[in-house]
Short mmCIF file of C-alpha atoms in Angstrom, two decimals:
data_model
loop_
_atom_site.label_atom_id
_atom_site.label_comp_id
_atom_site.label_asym_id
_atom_site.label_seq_id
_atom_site.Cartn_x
_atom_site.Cartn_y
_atom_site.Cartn_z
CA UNK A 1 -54.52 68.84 112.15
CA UNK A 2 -56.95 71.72 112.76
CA UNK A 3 -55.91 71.68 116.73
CA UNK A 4 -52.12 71.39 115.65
CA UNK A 5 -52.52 74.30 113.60
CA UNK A 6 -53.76 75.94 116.52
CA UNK A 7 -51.90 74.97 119.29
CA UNK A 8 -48.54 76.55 117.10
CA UNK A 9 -49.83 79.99 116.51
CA UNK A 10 -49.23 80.50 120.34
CA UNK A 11 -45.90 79.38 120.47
CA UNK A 12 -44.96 81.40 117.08
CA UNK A 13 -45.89 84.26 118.60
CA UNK A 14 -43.89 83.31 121.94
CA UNK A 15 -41.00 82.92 119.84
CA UNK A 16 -41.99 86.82 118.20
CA UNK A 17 -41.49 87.89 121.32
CA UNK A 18 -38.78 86.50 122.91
CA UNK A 19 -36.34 86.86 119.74
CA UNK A 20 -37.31 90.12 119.66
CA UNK A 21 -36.42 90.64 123.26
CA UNK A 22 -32.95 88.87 123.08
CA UNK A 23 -32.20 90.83 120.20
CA UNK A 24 -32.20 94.13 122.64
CA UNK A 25 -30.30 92.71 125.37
CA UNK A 26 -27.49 91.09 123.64
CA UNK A 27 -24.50 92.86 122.99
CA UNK A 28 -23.77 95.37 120.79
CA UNK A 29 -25.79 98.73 118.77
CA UNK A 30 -26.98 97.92 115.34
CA UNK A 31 -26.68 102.11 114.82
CA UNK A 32 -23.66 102.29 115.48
CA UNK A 33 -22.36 99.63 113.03
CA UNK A 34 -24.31 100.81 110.34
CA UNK A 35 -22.62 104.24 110.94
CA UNK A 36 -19.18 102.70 110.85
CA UNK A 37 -16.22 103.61 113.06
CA UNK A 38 -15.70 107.54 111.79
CA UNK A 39 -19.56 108.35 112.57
CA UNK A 40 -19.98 110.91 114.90
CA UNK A 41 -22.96 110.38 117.98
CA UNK A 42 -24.82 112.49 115.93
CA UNK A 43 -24.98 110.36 113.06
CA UNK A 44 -25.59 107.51 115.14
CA UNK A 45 -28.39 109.20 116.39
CA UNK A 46 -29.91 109.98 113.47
CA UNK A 47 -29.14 106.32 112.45
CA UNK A 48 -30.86 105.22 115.55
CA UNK A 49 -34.09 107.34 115.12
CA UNK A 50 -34.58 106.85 111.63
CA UNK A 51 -35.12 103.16 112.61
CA UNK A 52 -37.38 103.29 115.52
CA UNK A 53 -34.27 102.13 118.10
CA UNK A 54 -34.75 105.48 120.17
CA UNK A 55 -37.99 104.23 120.92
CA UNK A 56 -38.90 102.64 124.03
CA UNK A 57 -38.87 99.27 123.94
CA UNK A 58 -42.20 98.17 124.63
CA UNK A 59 -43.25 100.30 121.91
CA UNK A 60 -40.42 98.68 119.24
CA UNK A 61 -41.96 95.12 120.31
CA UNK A 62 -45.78 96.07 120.35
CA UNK A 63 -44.63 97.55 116.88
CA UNK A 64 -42.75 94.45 115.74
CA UNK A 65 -45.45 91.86 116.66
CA UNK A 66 -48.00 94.24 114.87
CA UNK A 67 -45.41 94.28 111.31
CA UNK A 68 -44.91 90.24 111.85
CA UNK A 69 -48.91 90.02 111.81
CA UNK A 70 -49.22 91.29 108.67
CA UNK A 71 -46.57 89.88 107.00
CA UNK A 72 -44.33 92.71 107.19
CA UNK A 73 -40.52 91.26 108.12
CA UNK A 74 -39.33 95.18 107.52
CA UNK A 75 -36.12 96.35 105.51
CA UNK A 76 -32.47 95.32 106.70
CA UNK A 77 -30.84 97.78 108.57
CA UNK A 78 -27.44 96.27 106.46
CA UNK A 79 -28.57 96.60 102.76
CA UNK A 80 -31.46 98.57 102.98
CA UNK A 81 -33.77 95.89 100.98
CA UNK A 82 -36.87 93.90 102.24
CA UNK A 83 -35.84 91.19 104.68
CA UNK A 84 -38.46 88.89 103.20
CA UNK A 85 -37.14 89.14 99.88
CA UNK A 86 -33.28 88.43 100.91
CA UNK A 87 -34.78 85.49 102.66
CA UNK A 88 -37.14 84.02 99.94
CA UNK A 89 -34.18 83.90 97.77
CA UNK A 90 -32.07 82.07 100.17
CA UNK A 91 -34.33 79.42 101.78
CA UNK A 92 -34.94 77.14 98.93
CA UNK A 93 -30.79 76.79 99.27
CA UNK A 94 -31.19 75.85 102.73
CA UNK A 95 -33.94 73.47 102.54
CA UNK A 96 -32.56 71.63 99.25
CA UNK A 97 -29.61 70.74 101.17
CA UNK A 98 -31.73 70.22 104.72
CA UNK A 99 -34.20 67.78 102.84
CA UNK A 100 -31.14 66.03 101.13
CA UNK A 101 -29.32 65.41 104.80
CA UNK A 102 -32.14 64.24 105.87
CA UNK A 103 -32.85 61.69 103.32
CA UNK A 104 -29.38 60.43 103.92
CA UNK A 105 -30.30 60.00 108.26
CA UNK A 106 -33.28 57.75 106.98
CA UNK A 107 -31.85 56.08 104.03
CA UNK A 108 -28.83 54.98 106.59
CA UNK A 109 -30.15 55.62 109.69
CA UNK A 110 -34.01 53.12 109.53
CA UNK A 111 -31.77 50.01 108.06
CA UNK A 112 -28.60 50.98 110.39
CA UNK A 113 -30.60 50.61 113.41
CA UNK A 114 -33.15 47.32 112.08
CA UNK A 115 -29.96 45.54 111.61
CA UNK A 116 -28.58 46.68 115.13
CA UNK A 117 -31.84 45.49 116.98
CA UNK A 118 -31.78 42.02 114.82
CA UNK A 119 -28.75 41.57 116.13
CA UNK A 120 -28.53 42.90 119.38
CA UNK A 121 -25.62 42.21 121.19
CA UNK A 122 -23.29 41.40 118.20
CA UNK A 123 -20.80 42.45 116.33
CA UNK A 124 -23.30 44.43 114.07
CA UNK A 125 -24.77 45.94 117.11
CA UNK A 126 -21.68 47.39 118.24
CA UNK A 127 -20.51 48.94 115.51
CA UNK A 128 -24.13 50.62 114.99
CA UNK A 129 -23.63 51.75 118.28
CA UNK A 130 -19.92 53.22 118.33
CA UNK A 131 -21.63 55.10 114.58
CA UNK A 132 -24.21 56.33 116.62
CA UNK A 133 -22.18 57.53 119.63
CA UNK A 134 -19.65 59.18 117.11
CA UNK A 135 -22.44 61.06 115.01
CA UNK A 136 -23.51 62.69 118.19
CA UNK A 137 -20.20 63.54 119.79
CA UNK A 138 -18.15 64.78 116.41
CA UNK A 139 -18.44 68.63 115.90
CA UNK A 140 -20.02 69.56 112.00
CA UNK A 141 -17.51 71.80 111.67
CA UNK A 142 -14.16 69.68 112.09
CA UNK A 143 -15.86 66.88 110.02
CA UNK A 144 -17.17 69.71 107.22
CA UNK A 145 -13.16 70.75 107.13
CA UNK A 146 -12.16 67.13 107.47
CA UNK A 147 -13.89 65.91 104.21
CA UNK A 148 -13.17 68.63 101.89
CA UNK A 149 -9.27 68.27 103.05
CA UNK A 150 -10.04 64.32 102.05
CA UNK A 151 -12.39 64.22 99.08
CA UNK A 152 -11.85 67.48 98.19
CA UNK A 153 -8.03 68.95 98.68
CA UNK A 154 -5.94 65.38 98.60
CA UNK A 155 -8.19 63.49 96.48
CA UNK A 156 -9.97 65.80 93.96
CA UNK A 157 -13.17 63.91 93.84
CA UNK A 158 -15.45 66.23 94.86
CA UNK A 159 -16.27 70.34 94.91
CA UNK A 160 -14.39 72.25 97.91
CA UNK A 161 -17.29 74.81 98.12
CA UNK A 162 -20.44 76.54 96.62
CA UNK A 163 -23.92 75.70 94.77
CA UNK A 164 -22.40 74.72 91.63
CA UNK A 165 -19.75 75.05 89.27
CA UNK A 166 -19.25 78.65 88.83
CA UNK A 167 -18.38 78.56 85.17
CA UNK A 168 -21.92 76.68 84.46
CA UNK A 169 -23.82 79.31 86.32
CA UNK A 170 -27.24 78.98 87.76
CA UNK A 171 -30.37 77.50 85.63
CA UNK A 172 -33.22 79.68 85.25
CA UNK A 173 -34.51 80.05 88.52
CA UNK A 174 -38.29 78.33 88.78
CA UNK A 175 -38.43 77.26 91.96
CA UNK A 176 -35.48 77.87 93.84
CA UNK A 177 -34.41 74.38 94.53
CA UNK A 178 -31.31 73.99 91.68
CA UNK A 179 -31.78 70.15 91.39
CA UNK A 180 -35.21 70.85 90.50
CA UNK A 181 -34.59 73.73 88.25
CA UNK A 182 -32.13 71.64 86.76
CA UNK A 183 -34.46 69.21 85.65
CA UNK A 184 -36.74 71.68 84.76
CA UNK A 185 -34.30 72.91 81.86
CA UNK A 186 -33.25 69.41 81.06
CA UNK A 187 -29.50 70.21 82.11
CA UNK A 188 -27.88 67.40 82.91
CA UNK A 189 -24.40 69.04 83.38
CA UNK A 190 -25.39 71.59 85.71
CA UNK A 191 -27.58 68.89 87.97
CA UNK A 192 -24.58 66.47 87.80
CA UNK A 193 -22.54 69.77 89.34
CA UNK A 194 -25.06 70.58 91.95
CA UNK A 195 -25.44 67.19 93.06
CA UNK A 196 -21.88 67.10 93.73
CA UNK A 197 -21.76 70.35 95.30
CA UNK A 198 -24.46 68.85 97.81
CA UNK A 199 -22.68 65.69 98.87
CA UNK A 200 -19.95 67.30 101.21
CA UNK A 201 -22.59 69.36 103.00
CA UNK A 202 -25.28 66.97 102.81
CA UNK A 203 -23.28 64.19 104.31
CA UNK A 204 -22.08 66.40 107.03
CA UNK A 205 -25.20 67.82 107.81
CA UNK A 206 -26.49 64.25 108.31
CA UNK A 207 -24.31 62.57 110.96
CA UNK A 208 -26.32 63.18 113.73
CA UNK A 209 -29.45 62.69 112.34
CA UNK A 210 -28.42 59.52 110.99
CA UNK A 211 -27.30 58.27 114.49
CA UNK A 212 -30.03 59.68 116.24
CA UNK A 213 -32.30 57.78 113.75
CA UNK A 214 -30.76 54.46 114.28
CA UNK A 215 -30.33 54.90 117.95
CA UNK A 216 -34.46 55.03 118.25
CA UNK A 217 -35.15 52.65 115.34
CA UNK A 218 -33.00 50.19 117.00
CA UNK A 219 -34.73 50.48 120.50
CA UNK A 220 -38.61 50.38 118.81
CA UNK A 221 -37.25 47.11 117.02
CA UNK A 222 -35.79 45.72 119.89
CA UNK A 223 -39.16 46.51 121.97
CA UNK A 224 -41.33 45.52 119.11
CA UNK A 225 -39.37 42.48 118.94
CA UNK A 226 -40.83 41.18 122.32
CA UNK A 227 -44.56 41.59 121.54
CA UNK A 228 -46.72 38.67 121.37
CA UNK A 229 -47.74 39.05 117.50
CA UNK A 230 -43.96 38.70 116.78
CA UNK A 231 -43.53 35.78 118.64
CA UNK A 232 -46.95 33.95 116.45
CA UNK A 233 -45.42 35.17 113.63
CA UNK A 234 -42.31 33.38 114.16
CA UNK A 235 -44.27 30.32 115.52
CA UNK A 236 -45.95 30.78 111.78
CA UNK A 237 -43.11 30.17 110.17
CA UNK A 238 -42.09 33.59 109.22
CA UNK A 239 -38.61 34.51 108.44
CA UNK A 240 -36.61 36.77 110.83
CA UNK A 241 -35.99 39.09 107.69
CA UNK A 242 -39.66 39.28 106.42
CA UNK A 243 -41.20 39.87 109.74
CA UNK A 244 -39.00 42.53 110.36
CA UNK A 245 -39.69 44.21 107.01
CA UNK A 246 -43.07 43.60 107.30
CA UNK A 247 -44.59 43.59 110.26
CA UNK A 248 -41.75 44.63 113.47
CA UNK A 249 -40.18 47.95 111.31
CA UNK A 250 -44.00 49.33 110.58
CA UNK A 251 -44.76 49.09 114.75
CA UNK A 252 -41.65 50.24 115.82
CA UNK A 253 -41.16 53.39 113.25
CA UNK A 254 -43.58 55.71 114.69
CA UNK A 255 -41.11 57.03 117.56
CA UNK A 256 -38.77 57.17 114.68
CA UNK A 257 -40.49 59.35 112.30
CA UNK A 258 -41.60 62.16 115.29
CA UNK A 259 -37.70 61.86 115.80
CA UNK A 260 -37.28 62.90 112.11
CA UNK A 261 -39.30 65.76 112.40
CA UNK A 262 -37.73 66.65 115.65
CA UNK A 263 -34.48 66.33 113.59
CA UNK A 264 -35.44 68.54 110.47
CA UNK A 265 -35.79 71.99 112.79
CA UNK A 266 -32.75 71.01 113.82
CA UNK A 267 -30.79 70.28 110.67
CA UNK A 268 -31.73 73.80 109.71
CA UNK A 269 -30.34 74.98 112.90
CA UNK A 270 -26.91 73.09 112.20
CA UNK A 271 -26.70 74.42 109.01
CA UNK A 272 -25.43 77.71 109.77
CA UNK A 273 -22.19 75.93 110.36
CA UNK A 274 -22.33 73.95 107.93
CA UNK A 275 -23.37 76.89 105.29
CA UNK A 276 -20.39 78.85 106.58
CA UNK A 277 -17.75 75.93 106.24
CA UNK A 278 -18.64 75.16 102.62
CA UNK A 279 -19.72 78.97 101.42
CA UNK A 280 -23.23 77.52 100.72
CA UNK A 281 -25.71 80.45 99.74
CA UNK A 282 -28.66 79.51 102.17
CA UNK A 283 -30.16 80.94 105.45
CA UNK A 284 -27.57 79.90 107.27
CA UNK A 285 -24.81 82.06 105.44
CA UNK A 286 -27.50 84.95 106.06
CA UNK A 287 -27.93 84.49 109.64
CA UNK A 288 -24.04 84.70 110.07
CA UNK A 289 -23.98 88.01 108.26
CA UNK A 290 -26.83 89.64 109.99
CA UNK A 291 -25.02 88.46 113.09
CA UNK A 292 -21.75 89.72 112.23
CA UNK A 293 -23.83 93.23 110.92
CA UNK A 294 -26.03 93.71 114.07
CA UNK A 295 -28.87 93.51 111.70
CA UNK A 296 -31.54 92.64 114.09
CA UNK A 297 -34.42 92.69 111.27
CA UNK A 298 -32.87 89.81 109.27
CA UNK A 299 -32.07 87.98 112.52
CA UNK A 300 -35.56 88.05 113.88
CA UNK A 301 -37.02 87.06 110.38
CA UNK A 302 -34.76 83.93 110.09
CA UNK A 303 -35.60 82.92 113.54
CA UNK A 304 -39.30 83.04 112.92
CA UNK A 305 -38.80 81.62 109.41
CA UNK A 306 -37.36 78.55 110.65
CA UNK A 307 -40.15 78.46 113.56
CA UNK A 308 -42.54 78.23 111.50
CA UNK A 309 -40.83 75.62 108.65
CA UNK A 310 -40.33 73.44 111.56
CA UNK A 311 -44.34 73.61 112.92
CA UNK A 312 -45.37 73.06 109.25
CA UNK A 313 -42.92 70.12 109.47
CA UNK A 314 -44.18 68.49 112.76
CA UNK A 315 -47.84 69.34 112.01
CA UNK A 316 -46.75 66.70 108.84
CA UNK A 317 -45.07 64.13 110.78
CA UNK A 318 -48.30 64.26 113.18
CA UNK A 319 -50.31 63.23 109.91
CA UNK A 320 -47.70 60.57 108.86
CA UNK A 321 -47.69 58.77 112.40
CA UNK A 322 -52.07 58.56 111.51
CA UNK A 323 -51.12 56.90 108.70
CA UNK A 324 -48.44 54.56 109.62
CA UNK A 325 -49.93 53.44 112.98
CA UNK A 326 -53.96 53.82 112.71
CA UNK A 327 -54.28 53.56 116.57
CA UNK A 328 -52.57 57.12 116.68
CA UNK A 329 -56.15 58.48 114.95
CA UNK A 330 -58.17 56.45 116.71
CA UNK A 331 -57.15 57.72 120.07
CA UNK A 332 -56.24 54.20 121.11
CA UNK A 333 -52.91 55.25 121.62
#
């Protein structure tokens, strides 16, 4: 864990550095918009100055890196308030409903694809396949605006947009998360609203994590399938069922769970879409606004927010393939 730990801190700061870097060459002059159209190159200037952008830009970077070090994300250059406080209060939103997708993928996604490999070839098999294939080809945004014209629009089952409902208001804010601060105040009408609020998104969010996860829990089955231990088994008199369950699933689920952890950096990723479609108050939402604002302060601090949620994240999945498959610790494999 210790050389895990290690080996990120490198690529963190890689990721400092180039953000900051693409931030400068893109289009566009964060002055300037914070000015507004009737600002005169004066203004802008003074704009521009009072923010370190007449600087050179080795000096703005060797500055930024120094700021990031010590936990200093800055002010945004849109509202004036500190960056990491606008993004504490927005990335519990983000990974409630990231978490939630991606407990749908492996809910559907690990039995999806055991099924599939079990029977491989067959009817069963091709439909897991032609799920798959359509997870990964639809676009989140046409299905996001798809199932809120369905469940939503024409069938009134479910929320169009938003957290919650907006006449229950929030819970008192613990933790952030609202299902959990829901059951924290023992409200049981505001976490029945937020859990309906979450479906649309969550389920969206999930498609193509839930077909990548039964695309590679299918293959480890099918490869685990062919072992020689499987084939005892069988000669044992074990059922096809129980030996999957048992024994197969548990060999074959290790490429499957680094996939999951692949997949959680980038769920977050694919929820700025997703955020946007369905007005959900997250990171996401806030990326698209400090895009739309030039506000290169609150776009560098997401970016290395989510670079570092997704090391934490794969530094965890490295600890949960130990534990599933010994041989991983052991350095026999």
């Amino acid at each position: 864990m210790l050389r895990r730990v290690l080996l990120a801190l490198p690529a963190l700061l890689g990721l400092v550095v180039a953000t900051f870097i693409l931030s400068r060459v893109i289009p566009g002059d964060a002055a300037a918009t914070l000015a507004g159209d009737a600002a005169t190159p004066a203004q802008i200037a003074d704009i521009r100055a009072r923010y370190g952008l007449d600087r050179p830009i080795l000096e703005q970077a060797i500055i930024h890196v120094r700021q990031v070090l010590t936990g200093d994300l800055g002010n945004s250059i849109f509202t004036g308030r500190p960056v990491a406080e606008e993004i504490a209060q927005r990335l519990p939103a983000t990974l409630e409903l990231t978490f939630a997708a991606l407990l749908l993928s492996t809910l559907l996604g690990v039995p999806l694809g055991l099924i599939a490999a079990l029977d491989h070839n067959g009817p069963a098999d091709h439909l897991v396949r032609l799920v798959s294939v359509a997870g990964l080809a639809i676009a989140s945004f046409w299905l996001a605006i798809m199932l809120q014209m369905v469940f939503s629009m024409e069938l009134d089952w479910l929320p169009l947009r938003g957290r919650i409902d907006v006449a229950l208001g929030l819970p008192p804010r613990v933790t952030g998360f609202l299902l959990i601060d829901c059951l924290l105040a023992g409200d049981g009408r505001r976490l029945s609203s937020a859990m309906l609020h979450m479906l649309l998104p969550a389920l969206t969010l999930s498609l193509p994590g839930l077909a990548t996860i039964a695309r590679f829990t299918r293959s480890g089955v099918l490869e685990t399938l062919q072992k020689d231990f499987v084939l005892y088994a069988r000669a044992a008199g074990y059922g096809r069922f129980r030996l999957a369950a048992i024994y197969v699933l548990r060999n074959a689920i290790t490429v499957t769970v680094t996939q999951i952890g692949l997949l959680f950096g980038g769920l977050i990723s694919g929820a700025v879409v997703v955020e946007a479609v369905f007005d959900w108050p997250g990171l996401g939402t806030y990326a698209v606004q400090a895009i739309l604002a030039a506000d290169y302060k609150a776009l560098l601090a997401v970016t290395l927010v989510v670079g570092v949620v997704y090391a934490i994240v794969n530094v965890v999945v490295d600890v949960l393939q130990a534990v599933i498959d010994p041989r991983v610790s052991d350095g026999t494999r």
